[in-house]
Amino acid sequence: MTGVPASTAGGTGRAPAPGGKLGAAAVNQASLWNIANILTMLRLVLVPGFVMLLLADGGYDPAMRAWAWAAFAVAMITDIFDGHLARTYNLVTDFGKIADPIADKAIMGAALICLSLLGDLSWWVTGVILFRELGITLMRFWVIRHGVIPASRGGKLKTLAQGTATGMYVLALTGPLATLRFWVMAIAVVLTVVTGLDYVRQAIVLRRQGLAARRASQDPAS
């Protein structure tokens, strides 16, 4: 298909096929069902299943905790691949832009809150991480008219540390491994705070630059 209207291609004068507009709409709608969006939706679906597995039998069944860890691991792995696939194969959609960060926050927030409810993780740790994640998300929207704050290398390390530490807490670890997970979570909390402050700095600079550019464009003397 060339995309040239029939009335101008060869002068056939044939009327457009019935339902042409409906067909185009169907194609646009089908574009949402790409592999990147499917992986994002899989993460959203995994959240309630993960919570039920983690809290099964009071949250202290090692087998259920292992299954919960498996669900959490799948969610973390799909988080890596869906963004990569979307960017590599031009599968970025408005749905993906909205659903992807929601899925990320949902699985991590569910894990942290459940672990604190079970007494395995201090509430202040959960509070620091969730406050940072929610705050940075809102700040991105606050400065989006001036530009986009890109994901930094520190932010990616933070995500890796959070996922690793939280996954270790989901498992019913004892002995040296339980001590190790404490230190991994400590590193994750430090990275969470440090990268959060850096994002705040970037947001302030970006907003100042945006406002300065707007004033310059409105200045009659310019």
PDB file of N, CA, C and O in Angstrom, residues 138-181:
ATOM      1  N   LEU A 138       6.211  13.574  41.308  1.00  0.00           N
ATOM      2  CA  LEU A 138       5.458  14.830  41.271  1.00  0.00           C
ATOM      3  C   LEU A 138       6.331  15.975  40.761  1.00  0.00           C
ATOM      4  O   LEU A 138       5.851  16.854  40.032  1.00  0.00           O
ATOM      5  N   MET A 139       7.609  15.965  41.115  1.00  0.00           N
ATOM      6  CA  MET A 139       8.504  17.033  40.682  1.00  0.00           C
ATOM      7  C   MET A 139       8.730  16.977  39.168  1.00  0.00           C
ATOM      8  O   MET A 139       8.862  18.015  38.516  1.00  0.00           O
ATOM      9  N   ARG A 140       8.767  15.761  38.619  1.00  0.00           N
ATOM     10  CA  ARG A 140       8.906  15.635  37.166  1.00  0.00           C
ATOM     11  C   ARG A 140       7.735  16.320  36.463  1.00  0.00           C
ATOM     12  O   ARG A 140       7.904  16.977  35.442  1.00  0.00           O
ATOM     13  N   PHE A 141       6.518  16.134  37.000  1.00  0.00           N
ATOM     14  CA  PHE A 141       5.354  16.795  36.419  1.00  0.00           C
ATOM     15  C   PHE A 141       5.421  18.305  36.622  1.00  0.00           C
ATOM     16  O   PHE A 141       4.952  19.072  35.780  1.00  0.00           O
ATOM     17  N   TRP A 142       6.009  18.738  37.732  1.00  0.00           N
ATOM     18  CA  TRP A 142       6.095  20.157  38.053  1.00  0.00           C
ATOM     19  C   TRP A 142       6.955  20.910  37.040  1.00  0.00           C
ATOM     20  O   TRP A 142       6.665  22.049  36.695  1.00  0.00           O
ATOM     21  N   VAL A 143       8.017  20.262  36.554  1.00  0.00           N
ATOM     22  CA  VAL A 143       8.944  20.940  35.639  1.00  0.00           C
ATOM     23  C   VAL A 143       8.812  20.450  34.201  1.00  0.00           C
ATOM     24  O   VAL A 143       9.618  20.835  33.356  1.00  0.00           O
ATOM     25  N   ILE A 144       7.808  19.619  33.922  1.00  0.00           N
ATOM     26  CA  ILE A 144       7.736  19.015  32.595  1.00  0.00           C
ATOM     27  C   ILE A 144       7.546  20.061  31.497  1.00  0.00           C
ATOM     28  O   ILE A 144       7.963  19.861  30.357  1.00  0.00           O
ATOM     29  N   ARG A 145       6.942  21.226  31.835  1.00  0.00           N
ATOM     30  CA  ARG A 145       6.764  22.277  30.823  1.00  0.00           C
ATOM     31  C   ARG A 145       8.099  22.896  30.426  1.00  0.00           C
ATOM     32  O   ARG A 145       8.212  23.507  29.365  1.00  0.00           O
ATOM     33  N   HIS A 146       9.100  22.746  31.279  1.00  0.00           N
ATOM     34  CA  HIS A 146      10.411  23.316  30.994  1.00  0.00           C
ATOM     35  C   HIS A 146      11.377  22.286  30.404  1.00  0.00           C
ATOM     36  O   HIS A 146      12.407  22.656  29.841  1.00  0.00           O
ATOM     37  N   GLY A 147      11.069  21.017  30.555  1.00  0.00           N
ATOM     38  CA  GLY A 147      11.947  19.975  30.042  1.00  0.00           C
ATOM     39  C   GLY A 147      11.789  18.699  30.844  1.00  0.00           C
ATOM     40  O   GLY A 147      11.007  18.629  31.791  1.00  0.00           O
ATOM     41  N   VAL A 148      12.534  17.689  30.440  1.00  0.00           N
ATOM     42  CA  VAL A 148      12.461  16.379  31.081  1.00  0.00           C
ATOM     43  C   VAL A 148      13.743  16.122  31.849  1.00  0.00           C
ATOM     44  O   VAL A 148      14.847  16.350  31.344  1.00  0.00           O
ATOM     45  N   ILE A 149      13.606  15.654  33.087  1.00  0.00           N
ATOM     46  CA  ILE A 149      14.769  15.281  33.880  1.00  0.00           C
ATOM     47  C   ILE A 149      15.146  13.850  33.498  1.00  0.00           C
ATOM     48  O   ILE A 149      14.384  12.920  33.764  1.00  0.00           O
ATOM     49  N   PRO A 150      16.287  13.631  32.875  1.00  0.00           N
ATOM     50  CA  PRO A 150      16.645  12.278  32.436  1.00  0.00           C
ATOM     51  C   PRO A 150      17.035  11.391  33.609  1.00  0.00           C
ATOM     52  O   PRO A 150      17.477  11.879  34.658  1.00  0.00           O
ATOM     53  N   ALA A 151      16.866  10.095  33.416  1.00  0.00           N
ATOM     54  CA  ALA A 151      17.295   9.139  34.434  1.00  0.00           C
ATOM     55  C   ALA A 151      18.816   9.124  34.485  1.00  0.00           C
ATOM     56  O   ALA A 151      19.488   8.990  33.471  1.00  0.00           O
ATOM     57  N   SER A 152      19.375   9.297  35.672  1.00  0.00           N
ATOM     58  CA  SER A 152      20.820   9.357  35.839  1.00  0.00           C
ATOM     59  C   SER A 152      21.382   7.971  36.134  1.00  0.00           C
ATOM     60  O   SER A 152      20.642   7.038  36.452  1.00  0.00           O
ATOM     61  N   ARG A 153      22.692   7.862  36.038  1.00  0.00           N
ATOM     62  CA  ARG A 153      23.334   6.592  36.385  1.00  0.00           C
ATOM     63  C   ARG A 153      23.118   6.265  37.855  1.00  0.00           C
ATOM     64  O   ARG A 153      22.904   5.112  38.224  1.00  0.00           O
ATOM     65  N   GLY A 154      23.166   7.305  38.692  1.00  0.00           N
ATOM     66  CA  GLY A 154      22.905   7.087  40.112  1.00  0.00           C
ATOM     67  C   GLY A 154      21.497   6.591  40.356  1.00  0.00           C
ATOM     68  O   GLY A 154      21.262   5.740  41.214  1.00  0.00           O
ATOM     69  N   GLY A 155      20.535   7.123  39.576  1.00  0.00           N
ATOM     70  CA  GLY A 155      19.154   6.664  39.710  1.00  0.00           C
ATOM     71  C   GLY A 155      19.000   5.207  39.335  1.00  0.00           C
ATOM     72  O   GLY A 155      18.238   4.466  39.971  1.00  0.00           O
ATOM     73  N   LYS A 156      19.729   4.781  38.311  1.00  0.00           N
ATOM     74  CA  LYS A 156      19.669   3.376  37.910  1.00  0.00           C
ATOM     75  C   LYS A 156      20.303   2.478  38.967  1.00  0.00           C
ATOM     76  O   LYS A 156      19.792   1.384  39.250  1.00  0.00           O
ATOM     77  N   LEU A 157      21.416   2.936  39.562  1.00  0.00           N
ATOM     78  CA  LEU A 157      22.030   2.175  40.649  1.00  0.00           C
ATOM     79  C   LEU A 157      21.094   2.101  41.847  1.00  0.00           C
ATOM     80  O   LEU A 157      21.009   1.061  42.519  1.00  0.00           O
ATOM     81  N   LYS A 158      20.393   3.198  42.104  1.00  0.00           N
ATOM     82  CA  LYS A 158      19.417   3.215  43.202  1.00  0.00           C
ATOM     83  C   LYS A 158      18.341   2.168  42.988  1.00  0.00           C
ATOM     84  O   LYS A 158      17.974   1.417  43.902  1.00  0.00           O
ATOM     85  N   THR A 159      17.811   2.109  41.753  1.00  0.00           N
ATOM     86  CA  THR A 159      16.773   1.146  41.431  1.00  0.00           C
ATOM     87  C   THR A 159      17.274  -0.286  41.607  1.00  0.00           C
ATOM     88  O   THR A 159      16.570  -1.151  42.148  1.00  0.00           O
ATOM     89  N   LEU A 160      18.499  -0.532  41.151  1.00  0.00           N
ATOM     90  CA  LEU A 160      19.091  -1.865  41.297  1.00  0.00           C
ATOM     91  C   LEU A 160      19.266  -2.229  42.764  1.00  0.00           C
ATOM     92  O   LEU A 160      18.939  -3.354  43.185  1.00  0.00           O
ATOM     93  N   ALA A 161      19.773  -1.273  43.557  1.00  0.00           N
ATOM     94  CA  ALA A 161      19.987  -1.536  44.979  1.00  0.00           C
ATOM     95  C   ALA A 161      18.659  -1.763  45.700  1.00  0.00           C
ATOM     96  O   ALA A 161      18.541  -2.681  46.526  1.00  0.00           O
ATOM     97  N   GLN A 162      17.663  -0.935  45.399  1.00  0.00           N
ATOM     98  CA  GLN A 162      16.350  -1.118  46.022  1.00  0.00           C
ATOM     99  C   GLN A 162      15.758  -2.480  45.684  1.00  0.00           C
ATOM    100  O   GLN A 162      15.241  -3.182  46.565  1.00  0.00           O
ATOM    101  N   GLY A 163      15.809  -2.852  44.397  1.00  0.00           N
ATOM    102  CA  GLY A 163      15.243  -4.131  43.983  1.00  0.00           C
ATOM    103  C   GLY A 163      15.957  -5.304  44.618  1.00  0.00           C
ATOM    104  O   GLY A 163      15.318  -6.262  45.076  1.00  0.00           O
ATOM    105  N   THR A 164      17.298  -5.241  44.672  1.00  0.00           N
ATOM    106  CA  THR A 164      18.073  -6.326  45.278  1.00  0.00           C
ATOM    107  C   THR A 164      17.792  -6.447  46.765  1.00  0.00           C
ATOM    108  O   THR A 164      17.534  -7.546  47.281  1.00  0.00           O
ATOM    109  N   ALA A 165      17.826  -5.312  47.463  1.00  0.00           N
ATOM    110  CA  ALA A 165      17.610  -5.330  48.908  1.00  0.00           C
ATOM    111  C   ALA A 165      16.202  -5.785  49.258  1.00  0.00           C
ATOM    112  O   ALA A 165      16.006  -6.628  50.149  1.00  0.00           O
ATOM    113  N   THR A 166      15.216  -5.246  48.558  1.00  0.00           N
ATOM    114  CA  THR A 166      13.823  -5.623  48.841  1.00  0.00           C
ATOM    115  C   THR A 166      13.593  -7.100  48.546  1.00  0.00           C
ATOM    116  O   THR A 166      12.916  -7.795  49.307  1.00  0.00           O
ATOM    117  N   GLY A 167      14.162  -7.582  47.450  1.00  0.00           N
ATOM    118  CA  GLY A 167      14.045  -9.005  47.140  1.00  0.00           C
ATOM    119  C   GLY A 167      14.651  -9.882  48.220  1.00  0.00           C
ATOM    120  O   GLY A 167      14.106 -10.938  48.563  1.00  0.00           O
ATOM    121  N   MET A 168      15.767  -9.455  48.791  1.00  0.00           N
ATOM    122  CA  MET A 168      16.391 -10.223  49.875  1.00  0.00           C
ATOM    123  C   MET A 168      15.523 -10.220  51.127  1.00  0.00           C
ATOM    124  O   MET A 168      15.490 -11.205  51.870  1.00  0.00           O
ATOM    125  N   TYR A 169      14.818  -9.129  51.359  1.00  0.00           N
ATOM    126  CA  TYR A 169      13.917  -9.082  52.514  1.00  0.00           C
ATOM    127  C   TYR A 169      12.669  -9.931  52.288  1.00  0.00           C
ATOM    128  O   TYR A 169      12.090 -10.457  53.236  1.00  0.00           O
ATOM    129  N   VAL A 170      12.243 -10.061  51.043  1.00  0.00           N
ATOM    130  CA  VAL A 170      11.082 -10.898  50.745  1.00  0.00           C
ATOM    131  C   VAL A 170      11.385 -12.355  51.072  1.00  0.00           C
ATOM    132  O   VAL A 170      10.532 -13.088  51.590  1.00  0.00           O
ATOM    133  N   LEU A 171      12.597 -12.788  50.767  1.00  0.00           N
ATOM    134  CA  LEU A 171      13.002 -14.152  51.097  1.00  0.00           C
ATOM    135  C   LEU A 171      13.158 -14.290  52.614  1.00  0.00           C
ATOM    136  O   LEU A 171      13.551 -13.346  53.304  1.00  0.00           O
ATOM    137  N   ALA A 172      12.883 -15.481  53.113  1.00  0.00           N
ATOM    138  CA  ALA A 172      13.027 -15.740  54.551  1.00  0.00           C
ATOM    139  C   ALA A 172      14.478 -16.099  54.846  1.00  0.00           C
ATOM    140  O   ALA A 172      14.822 -17.264  55.087  1.00  0.00           O
ATOM    141  N   LEU A 173      15.351 -15.090  54.822  1.00  0.00           N
ATOM    142  CA  LEU A 173      16.772 -15.326  55.027  1.00  0.00           C
ATOM    143  C   LEU A 173      17.127 -15.292  56.511  1.00  0.00           C
ATOM    144  O   LEU A 173      16.509 -14.572  57.302  1.00  0.00           O
ATOM    145  N   THR A 174      18.137 -16.055  56.867  1.00  0.00           N
ATOM    146  CA  THR A 174      18.624 -16.072  58.249  1.00  0.00           C
ATOM    147  C   THR A 174      20.146 -16.053  58.235  1.00  0.00           C
ATOM    148  O   THR A 174      20.779 -16.248  57.192  1.00  0.00           O
ATOM    149  N   GLY A 175      20.737 -15.833  59.411  1.00  0.00           N
ATOM    150  CA  GLY A 175      22.184 -15.893  59.540  1.00  0.00           C
ATOM    151  C   GLY A 175      22.891 -14.766  58.803  1.00  0.00           C
ATOM    152  O   GLY A 175      22.398 -13.631  58.717  1.00  0.00           O
ATOM    153  N   PRO A 176      24.053 -15.074  58.200  1.00  0.00           N
ATOM    154  CA  PRO A 176      24.848 -14.043  57.514  1.00  0.00           C
ATOM    155  C   PRO A 176      24.101 -13.356  56.372  1.00  0.00           C
ATOM    156  O   PRO A 176      24.305 -12.168  56.131  1.00  0.00           O
ATOM    157  N   LEU A 177      23.238 -14.099  55.679  1.00  0.00           N
ATOM    158  CA  LEU A 177      22.493 -13.495  54.576  1.00  0.00           C
ATOM    159  C   LEU A 177      21.518 -12.434  55.091  1.00  0.00           C
ATOM    160  O   LEU A 177      21.283 -11.429  54.421  1.00  0.00           O
ATOM    161  N   ALA A 178      20.950 -12.679  56.272  1.00  0.00           N
ATOM    162  CA  ALA A 178      20.052 -11.683  56.859  1.00  0.00           C
ATOM    163  C   ALA A 178      20.836 -10.419  57.222  1.00  0.00           C
ATOM    164  O   ALA A 178      20.327  -9.298  57.085  1.00  0.00           O
ATOM    165  N   THR A 179      22.076 -10.600  57.682  1.00  0.00           N
ATOM    166  CA  THR A 179      22.927  -9.441  57.975  1.00  0.00           C
ATOM    167  C   THR A 179      23.305  -8.717  56.699  1.00  0.00           C
ATOM    168  O   THR A 179      23.303  -7.472  56.635  1.00  0.00           O
ATOM    169  N   LEU A 180      23.597  -9.483  55.651  1.00  0.00           N
ATOM    170  CA  LEU A 180      23.981  -8.889  54.367  1.00  0.00           C
ATOM    171  C   LEU A 180      22.853  -8.039  53.795  1.00  0.00           C
ATOM    172  O   LEU A 180      23.100  -6.936  53.286  1.00  0.00           O
ATOM    173  N   ARG A 181      21.616  -8.534  53.905  1.00  0.00           N
ATOM    174  CA  ARG A 181      20.506  -7.776  53.328  1.00  0.00           C
ATOM    175  C   ARG A 181      20.309  -6.447  54.049  1.00  0.00           C
ATOM    176  O   ARG A 181      19.855  -5.468  53.453  1.00  0.00           O
TER     177      ARG A 181
END
